Coordinates of N, CA and C in Angstrom, one line a residue:
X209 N 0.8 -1.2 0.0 CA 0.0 0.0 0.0 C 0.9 1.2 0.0
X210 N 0.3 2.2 -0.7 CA 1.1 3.5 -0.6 C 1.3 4.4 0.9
X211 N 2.2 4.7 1.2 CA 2.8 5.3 2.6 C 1.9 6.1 2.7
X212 N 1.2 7.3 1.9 CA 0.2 7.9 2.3 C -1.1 7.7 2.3
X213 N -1.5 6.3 1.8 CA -2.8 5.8 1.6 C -2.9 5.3 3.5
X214 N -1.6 4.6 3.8 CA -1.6 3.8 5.0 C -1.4 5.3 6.1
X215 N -0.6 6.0 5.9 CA -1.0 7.3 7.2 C -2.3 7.7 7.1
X216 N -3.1 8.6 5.8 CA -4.4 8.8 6.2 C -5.1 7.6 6.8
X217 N -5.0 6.9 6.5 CA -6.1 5.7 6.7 C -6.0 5.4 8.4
X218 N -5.2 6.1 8.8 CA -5.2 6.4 10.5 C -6.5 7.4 10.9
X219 N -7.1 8.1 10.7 CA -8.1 9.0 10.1 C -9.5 8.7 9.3
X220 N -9.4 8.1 8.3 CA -10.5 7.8 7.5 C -9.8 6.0 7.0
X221 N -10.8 5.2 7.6 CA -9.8 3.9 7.7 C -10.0 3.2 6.6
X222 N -11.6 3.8 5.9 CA -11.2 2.9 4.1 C -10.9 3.3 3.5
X223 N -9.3 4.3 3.8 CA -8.1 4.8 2.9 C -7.3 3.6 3.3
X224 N -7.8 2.7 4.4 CA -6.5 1.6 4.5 C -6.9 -0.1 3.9
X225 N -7.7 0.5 2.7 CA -8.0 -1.1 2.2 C -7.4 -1.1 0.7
X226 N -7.8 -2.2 0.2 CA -7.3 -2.6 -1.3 C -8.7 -2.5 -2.0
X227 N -8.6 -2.4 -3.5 CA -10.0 -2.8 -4.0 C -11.8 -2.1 -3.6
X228 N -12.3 -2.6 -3.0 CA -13.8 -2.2 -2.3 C -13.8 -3.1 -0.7
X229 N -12.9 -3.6 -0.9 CA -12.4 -3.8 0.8 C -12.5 -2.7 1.6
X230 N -13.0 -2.7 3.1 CA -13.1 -1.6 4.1 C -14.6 -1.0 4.1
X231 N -15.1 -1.6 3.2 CA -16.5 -0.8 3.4 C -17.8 -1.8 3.1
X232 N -18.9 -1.6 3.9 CA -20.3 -2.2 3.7 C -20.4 -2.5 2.7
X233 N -20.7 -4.3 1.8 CA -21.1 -4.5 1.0 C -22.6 -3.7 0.6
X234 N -22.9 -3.1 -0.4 CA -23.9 -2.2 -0.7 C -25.1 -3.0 -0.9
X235 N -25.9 -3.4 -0.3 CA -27.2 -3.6 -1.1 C -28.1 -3.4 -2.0
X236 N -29.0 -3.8 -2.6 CA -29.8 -3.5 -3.7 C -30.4 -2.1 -3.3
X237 N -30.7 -0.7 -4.2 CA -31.1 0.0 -3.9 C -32.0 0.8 -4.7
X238 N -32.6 1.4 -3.8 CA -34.0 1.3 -4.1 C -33.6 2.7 -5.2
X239 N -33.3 3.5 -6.4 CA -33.1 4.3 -7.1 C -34.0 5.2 -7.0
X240 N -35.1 4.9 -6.8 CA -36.4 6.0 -7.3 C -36.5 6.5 -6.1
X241 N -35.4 6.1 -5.0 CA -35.5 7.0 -4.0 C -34.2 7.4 -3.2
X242 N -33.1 8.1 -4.2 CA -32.3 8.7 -3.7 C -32.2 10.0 -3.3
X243 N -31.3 9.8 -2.2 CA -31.5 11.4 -1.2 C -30.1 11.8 -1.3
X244 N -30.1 12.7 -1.9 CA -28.8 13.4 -1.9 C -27.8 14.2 -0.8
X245 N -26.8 14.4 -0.2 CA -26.6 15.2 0.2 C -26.7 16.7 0.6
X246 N -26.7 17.9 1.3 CA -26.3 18.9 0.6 C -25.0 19.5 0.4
X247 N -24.0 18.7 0.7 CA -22.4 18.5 -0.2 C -22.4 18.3 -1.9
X248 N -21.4 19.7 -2.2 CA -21.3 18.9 -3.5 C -20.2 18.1 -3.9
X249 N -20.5 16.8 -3.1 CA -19.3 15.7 -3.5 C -20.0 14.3 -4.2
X250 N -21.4 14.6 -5.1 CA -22.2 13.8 -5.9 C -22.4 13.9 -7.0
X251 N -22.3 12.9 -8.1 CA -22.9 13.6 -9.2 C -23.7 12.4 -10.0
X252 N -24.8 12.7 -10.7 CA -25.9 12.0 -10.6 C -26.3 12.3 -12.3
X253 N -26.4 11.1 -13.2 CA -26.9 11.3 -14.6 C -27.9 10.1 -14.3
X254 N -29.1 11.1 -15.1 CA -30.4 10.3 -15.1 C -31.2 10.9 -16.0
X255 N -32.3 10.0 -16.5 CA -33.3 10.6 -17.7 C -33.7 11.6 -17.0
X256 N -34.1 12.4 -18.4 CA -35.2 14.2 -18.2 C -36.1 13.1 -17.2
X257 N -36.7 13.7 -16.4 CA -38.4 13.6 -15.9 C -37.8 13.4 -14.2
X258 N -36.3 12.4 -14.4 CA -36.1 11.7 -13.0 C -36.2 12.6 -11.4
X259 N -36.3 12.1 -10.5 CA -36.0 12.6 -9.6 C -34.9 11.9 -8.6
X260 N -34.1 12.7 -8.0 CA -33.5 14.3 -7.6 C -32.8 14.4 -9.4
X261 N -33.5 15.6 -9.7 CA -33.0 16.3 -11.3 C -31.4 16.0 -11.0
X262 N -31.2 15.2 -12.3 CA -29.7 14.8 -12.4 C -29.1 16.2 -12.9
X263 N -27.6 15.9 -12.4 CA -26.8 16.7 -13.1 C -25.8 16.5 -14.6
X264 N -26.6 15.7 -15.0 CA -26.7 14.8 -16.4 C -27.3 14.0 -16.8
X265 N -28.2 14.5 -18.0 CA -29.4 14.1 -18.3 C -29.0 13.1 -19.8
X266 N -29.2 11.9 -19.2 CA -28.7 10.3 -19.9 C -29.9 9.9 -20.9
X267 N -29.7 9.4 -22.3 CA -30.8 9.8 -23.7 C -31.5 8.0 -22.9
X268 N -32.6 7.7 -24.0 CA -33.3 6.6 -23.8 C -32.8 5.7 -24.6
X269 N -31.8 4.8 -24.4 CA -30.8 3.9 -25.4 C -32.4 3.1 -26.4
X270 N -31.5 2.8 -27.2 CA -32.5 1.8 -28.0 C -31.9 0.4 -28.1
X271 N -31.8 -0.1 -26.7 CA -31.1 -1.3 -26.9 C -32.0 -2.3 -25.5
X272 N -31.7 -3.0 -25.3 CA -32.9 -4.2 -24.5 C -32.0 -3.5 -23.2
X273 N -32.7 -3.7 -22.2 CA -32.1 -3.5 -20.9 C -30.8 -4.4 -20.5
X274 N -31.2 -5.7 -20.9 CA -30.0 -6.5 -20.4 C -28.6 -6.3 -21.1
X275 N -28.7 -5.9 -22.5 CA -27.5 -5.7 -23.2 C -26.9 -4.5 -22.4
X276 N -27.9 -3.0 -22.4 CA -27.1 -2.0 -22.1 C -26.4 -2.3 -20.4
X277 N -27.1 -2.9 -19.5 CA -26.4 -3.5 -18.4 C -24.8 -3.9 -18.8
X278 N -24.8 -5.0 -19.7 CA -23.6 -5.5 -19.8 C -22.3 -4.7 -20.4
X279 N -22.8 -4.0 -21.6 CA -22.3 -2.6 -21.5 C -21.6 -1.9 -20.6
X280 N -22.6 -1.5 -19.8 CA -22.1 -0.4 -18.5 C -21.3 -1.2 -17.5
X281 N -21.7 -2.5 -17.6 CA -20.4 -3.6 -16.7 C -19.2 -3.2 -17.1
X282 N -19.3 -3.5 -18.4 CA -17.8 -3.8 -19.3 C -17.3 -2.3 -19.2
X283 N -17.9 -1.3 -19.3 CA -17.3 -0.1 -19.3 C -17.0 0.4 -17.8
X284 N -17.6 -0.2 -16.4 CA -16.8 -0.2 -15.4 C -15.6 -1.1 -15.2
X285 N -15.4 -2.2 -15.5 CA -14.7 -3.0 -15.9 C -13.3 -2.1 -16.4
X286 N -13.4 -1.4 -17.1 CA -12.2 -0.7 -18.2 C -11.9 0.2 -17.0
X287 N -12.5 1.0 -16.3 CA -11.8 2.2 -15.3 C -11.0 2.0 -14.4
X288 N -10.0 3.0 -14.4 CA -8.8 2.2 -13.5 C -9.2 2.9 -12.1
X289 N -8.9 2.0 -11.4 CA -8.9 2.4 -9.2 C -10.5 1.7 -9.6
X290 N -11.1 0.9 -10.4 CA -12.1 0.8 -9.8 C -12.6 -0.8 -9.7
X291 N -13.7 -1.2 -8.7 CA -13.7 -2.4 -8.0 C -15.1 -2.7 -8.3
X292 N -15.6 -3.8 -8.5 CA -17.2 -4.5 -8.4 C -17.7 -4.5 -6.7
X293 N -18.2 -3.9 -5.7 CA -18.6 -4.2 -4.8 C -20.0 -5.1 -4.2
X294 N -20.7 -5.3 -5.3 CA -21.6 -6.0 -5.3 C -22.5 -5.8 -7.0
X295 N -23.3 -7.1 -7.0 CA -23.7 -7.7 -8.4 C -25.3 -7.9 -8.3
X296 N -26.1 -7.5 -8.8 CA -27.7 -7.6 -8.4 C -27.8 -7.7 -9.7
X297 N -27.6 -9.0 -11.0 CA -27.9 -8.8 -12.3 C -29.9 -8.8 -12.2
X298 N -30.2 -9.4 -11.2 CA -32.1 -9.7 -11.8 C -32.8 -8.3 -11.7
X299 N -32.2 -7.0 -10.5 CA -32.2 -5.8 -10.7 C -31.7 -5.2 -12.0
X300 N -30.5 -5.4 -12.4 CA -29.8 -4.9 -13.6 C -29.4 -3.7 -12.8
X301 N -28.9 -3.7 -11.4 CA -28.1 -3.0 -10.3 C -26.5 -3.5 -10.2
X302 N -25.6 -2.6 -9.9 CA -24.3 -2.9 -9.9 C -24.0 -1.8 -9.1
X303 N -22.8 -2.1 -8.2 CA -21.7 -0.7 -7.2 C -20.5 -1.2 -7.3
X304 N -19.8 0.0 -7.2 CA -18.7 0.3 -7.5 C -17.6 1.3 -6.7
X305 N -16.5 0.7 -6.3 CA -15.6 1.1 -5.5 C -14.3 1.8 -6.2
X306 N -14.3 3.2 -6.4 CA -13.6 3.4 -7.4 C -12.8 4.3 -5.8
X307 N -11.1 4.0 -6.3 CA -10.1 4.5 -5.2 C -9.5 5.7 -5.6
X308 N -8.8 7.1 -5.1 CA -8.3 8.2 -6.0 C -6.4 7.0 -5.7
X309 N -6.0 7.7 -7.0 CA -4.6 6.6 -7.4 C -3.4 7.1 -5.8
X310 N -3.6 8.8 -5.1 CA -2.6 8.6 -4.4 C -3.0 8.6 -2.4
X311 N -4.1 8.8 -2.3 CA -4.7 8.9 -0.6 C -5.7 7.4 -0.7
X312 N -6.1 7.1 -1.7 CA -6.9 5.7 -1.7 C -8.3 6.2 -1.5
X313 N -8.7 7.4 -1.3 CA -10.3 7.7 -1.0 C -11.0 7.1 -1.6
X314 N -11.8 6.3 -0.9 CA -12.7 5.5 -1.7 C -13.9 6.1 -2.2
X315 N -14.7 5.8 -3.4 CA -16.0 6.9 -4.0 C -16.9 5.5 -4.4
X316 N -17.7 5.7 -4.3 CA -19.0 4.6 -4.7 C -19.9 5.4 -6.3
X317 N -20.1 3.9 -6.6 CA -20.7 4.1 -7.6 C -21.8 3.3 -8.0
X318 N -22.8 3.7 -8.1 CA -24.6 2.8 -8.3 C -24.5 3.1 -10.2
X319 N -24.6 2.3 -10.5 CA -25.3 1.5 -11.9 C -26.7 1.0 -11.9
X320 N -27.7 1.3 -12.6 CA -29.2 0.8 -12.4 C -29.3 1.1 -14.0
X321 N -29.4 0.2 -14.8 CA -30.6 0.0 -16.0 C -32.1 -0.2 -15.8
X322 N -32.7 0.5 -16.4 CA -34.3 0.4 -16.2 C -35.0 0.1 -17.4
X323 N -35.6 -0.8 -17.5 CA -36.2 -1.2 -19.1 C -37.5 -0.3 -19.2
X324 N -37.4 0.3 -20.6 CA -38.7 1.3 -21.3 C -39.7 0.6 -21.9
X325 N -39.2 -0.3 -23.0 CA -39.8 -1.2 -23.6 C -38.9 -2.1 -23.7
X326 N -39.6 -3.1 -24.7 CA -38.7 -4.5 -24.8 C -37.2 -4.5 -25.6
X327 N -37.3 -3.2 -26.4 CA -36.2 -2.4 -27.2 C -35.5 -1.3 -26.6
X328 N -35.9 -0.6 -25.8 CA -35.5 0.6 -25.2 C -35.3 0.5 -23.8
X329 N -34.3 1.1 -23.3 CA -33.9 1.0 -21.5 C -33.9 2.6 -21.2
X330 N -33.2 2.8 -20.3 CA -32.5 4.0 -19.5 C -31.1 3.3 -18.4
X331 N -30.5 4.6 -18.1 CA -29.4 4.5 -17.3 C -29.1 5.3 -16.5
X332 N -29.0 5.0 -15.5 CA -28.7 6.2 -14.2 C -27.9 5.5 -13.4
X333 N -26.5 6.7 -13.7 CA -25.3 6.7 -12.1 C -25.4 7.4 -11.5
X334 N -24.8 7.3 -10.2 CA -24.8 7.5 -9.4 C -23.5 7.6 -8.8
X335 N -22.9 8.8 -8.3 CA -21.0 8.4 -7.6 C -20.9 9.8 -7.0
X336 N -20.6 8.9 -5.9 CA -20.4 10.3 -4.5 C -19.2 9.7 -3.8
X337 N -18.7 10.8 -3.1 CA -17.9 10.6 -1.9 C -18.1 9.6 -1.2
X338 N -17.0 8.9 -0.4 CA -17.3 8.3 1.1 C -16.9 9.9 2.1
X339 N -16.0 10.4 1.4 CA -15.2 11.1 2.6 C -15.1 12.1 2.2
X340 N -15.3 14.0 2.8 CA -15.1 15.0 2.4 C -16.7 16.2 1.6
X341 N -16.2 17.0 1.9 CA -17.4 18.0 1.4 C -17.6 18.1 -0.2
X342 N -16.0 18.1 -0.2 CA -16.2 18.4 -1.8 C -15.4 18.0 -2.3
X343 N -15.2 17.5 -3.9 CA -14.7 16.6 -4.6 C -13.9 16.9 -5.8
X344 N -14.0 18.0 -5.3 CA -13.0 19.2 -6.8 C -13.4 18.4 -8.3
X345 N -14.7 18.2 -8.4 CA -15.7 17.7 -9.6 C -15.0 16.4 -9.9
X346 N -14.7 16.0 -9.1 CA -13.8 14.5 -9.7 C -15.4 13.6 -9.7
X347 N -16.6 13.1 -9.5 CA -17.4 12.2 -9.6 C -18.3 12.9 -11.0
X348 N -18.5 14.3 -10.9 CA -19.1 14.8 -12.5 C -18.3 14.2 -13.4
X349 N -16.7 14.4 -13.5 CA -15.9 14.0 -14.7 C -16.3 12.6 -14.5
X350 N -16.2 11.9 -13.7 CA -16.1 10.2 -13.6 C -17.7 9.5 -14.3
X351 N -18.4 10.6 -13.9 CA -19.8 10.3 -14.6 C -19.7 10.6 -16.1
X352 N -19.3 11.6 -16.4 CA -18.9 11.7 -18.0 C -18.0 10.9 -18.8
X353 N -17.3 10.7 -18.2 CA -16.2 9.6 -18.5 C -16.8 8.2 -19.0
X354 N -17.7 7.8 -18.0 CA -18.1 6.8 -18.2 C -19.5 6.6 -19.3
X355 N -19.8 7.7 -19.2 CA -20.9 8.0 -20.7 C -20.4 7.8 -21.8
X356 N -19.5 8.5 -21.9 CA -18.2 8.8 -22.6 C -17.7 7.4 -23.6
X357 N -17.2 6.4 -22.6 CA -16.8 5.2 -22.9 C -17.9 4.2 -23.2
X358 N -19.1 4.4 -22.5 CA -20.3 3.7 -23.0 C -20.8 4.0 -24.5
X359 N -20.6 5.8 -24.8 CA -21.2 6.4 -26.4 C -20.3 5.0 -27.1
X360 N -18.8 5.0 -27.3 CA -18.5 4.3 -27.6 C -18.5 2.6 -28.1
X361 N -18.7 2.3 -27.1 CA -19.3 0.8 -27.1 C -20.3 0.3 -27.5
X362 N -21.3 1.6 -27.8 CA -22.9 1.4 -28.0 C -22.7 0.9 -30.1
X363 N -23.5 -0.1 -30.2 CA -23.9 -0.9 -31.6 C -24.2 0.8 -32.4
X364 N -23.3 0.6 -33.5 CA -23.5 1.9 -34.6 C -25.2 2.4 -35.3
X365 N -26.4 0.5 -35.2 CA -27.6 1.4 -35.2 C -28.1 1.2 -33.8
X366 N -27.5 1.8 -32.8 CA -28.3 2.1 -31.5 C -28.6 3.7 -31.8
X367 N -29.8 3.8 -32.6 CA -30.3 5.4 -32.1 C -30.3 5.9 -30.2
X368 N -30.0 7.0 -30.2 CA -29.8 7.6 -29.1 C -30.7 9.1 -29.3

C-alpha cells in the first residue's frame, strides 16, 4: 500500500483497504429513491423527468435493458482504481468502489438499468464521496467519462 494511503487511513480507515475492501457491502437500492446530500461531493446522470434532477441528463438507449447493463459492466470493468462491490444482475443494479490513485479515498458508484420497452432501456449513475465536502468535480468527470466510454461501445444502429 502506498505510505500515504496507510498514514491517512489512520483517520479515514477505508483509505486503509485494497479494491472495495473496508467498506459495507452495498445492497440492492432502491433508485427512485435517492437522497442526496447537501455537499457537493455527488454527481448524478439520469433521464429528463427523473428525480432528484440529475446533473446529467442520460438519452433513452435503443437497446434491450439487459444488453445496455452488460455494456455499462464492461465499461466499469475498463476504469482504472475501480472495483465491483456488489452484483444484483435480476435488478440490472451494480456498485462500484472506485479508489483516488494517491490517498486511496474511496467513491462509490450505483449503476441501475431500467427497461422502457422490450427495445428501449435507460441509465442512471450515481458516484459520490465516502469522505469529504467536496470533490473538486472529480465524480461529475467520472460520470462523463463513463458516458463517454459507453457512447463508444454502444452498436453503430443504436439510435440515441
Amino acid at each position: 500500500m502506498n505510505p500515504l494511503a496507510w498514514l491517512v487511513s489512520f483517520a479515514l480507515p477505508a483509505c486503509g483497504f485494497p479494491a472495495a475492501e473496508g467498506l459495507p457491502m452495498p445492497p440492492v437500492m432502491d433508485i427512485a429513491h435517492i437522497t442526496r446530500p447537501a455537499s457537493p461531493n455527488t454527481a448524478l446522470a439520469a433521464p429528463s423527468g427523473f428525480s432528484p434532477a440529475p446533473d446529467i441528463v442520460t438519452p433513452i438507449y435503443h437497446l434491450p435493458a439487459g444488453k445496455l447493463f452488460a455494456l455499462a459492466q464492461d465499461v466499469a470493468a475498463g476504469q482504472p482504481h475501480t472495483f465491483q462491490a456488489a452484483l444484483y444482475p435480476d435488478q440490472l443494479q451494480a456498485h462500484y468502489v472506485a479508489r483516488s490513485a494517491v490517498f486511496n479515498f474511496p467513491d462509490l458508484i450505483t449503476v441501475q438499468v431500467r427497461q422502457e420497452t422490450p427495445d428501449t432501456s435507460d441509465l442512471i449513475i450515481w458516484s459520490r464521496s465516502v469522505y469529504g465536502e467536496s470533490d473538486l468535480g472529480v465524480n461529475r468527470k467520472r460520470v462523463q467519462a463513463w458516458l463517454g466510454a459507453l457512447d463508444s461501445k454502444l452498436p453503430p444502429s443504436s439510435e440515441r
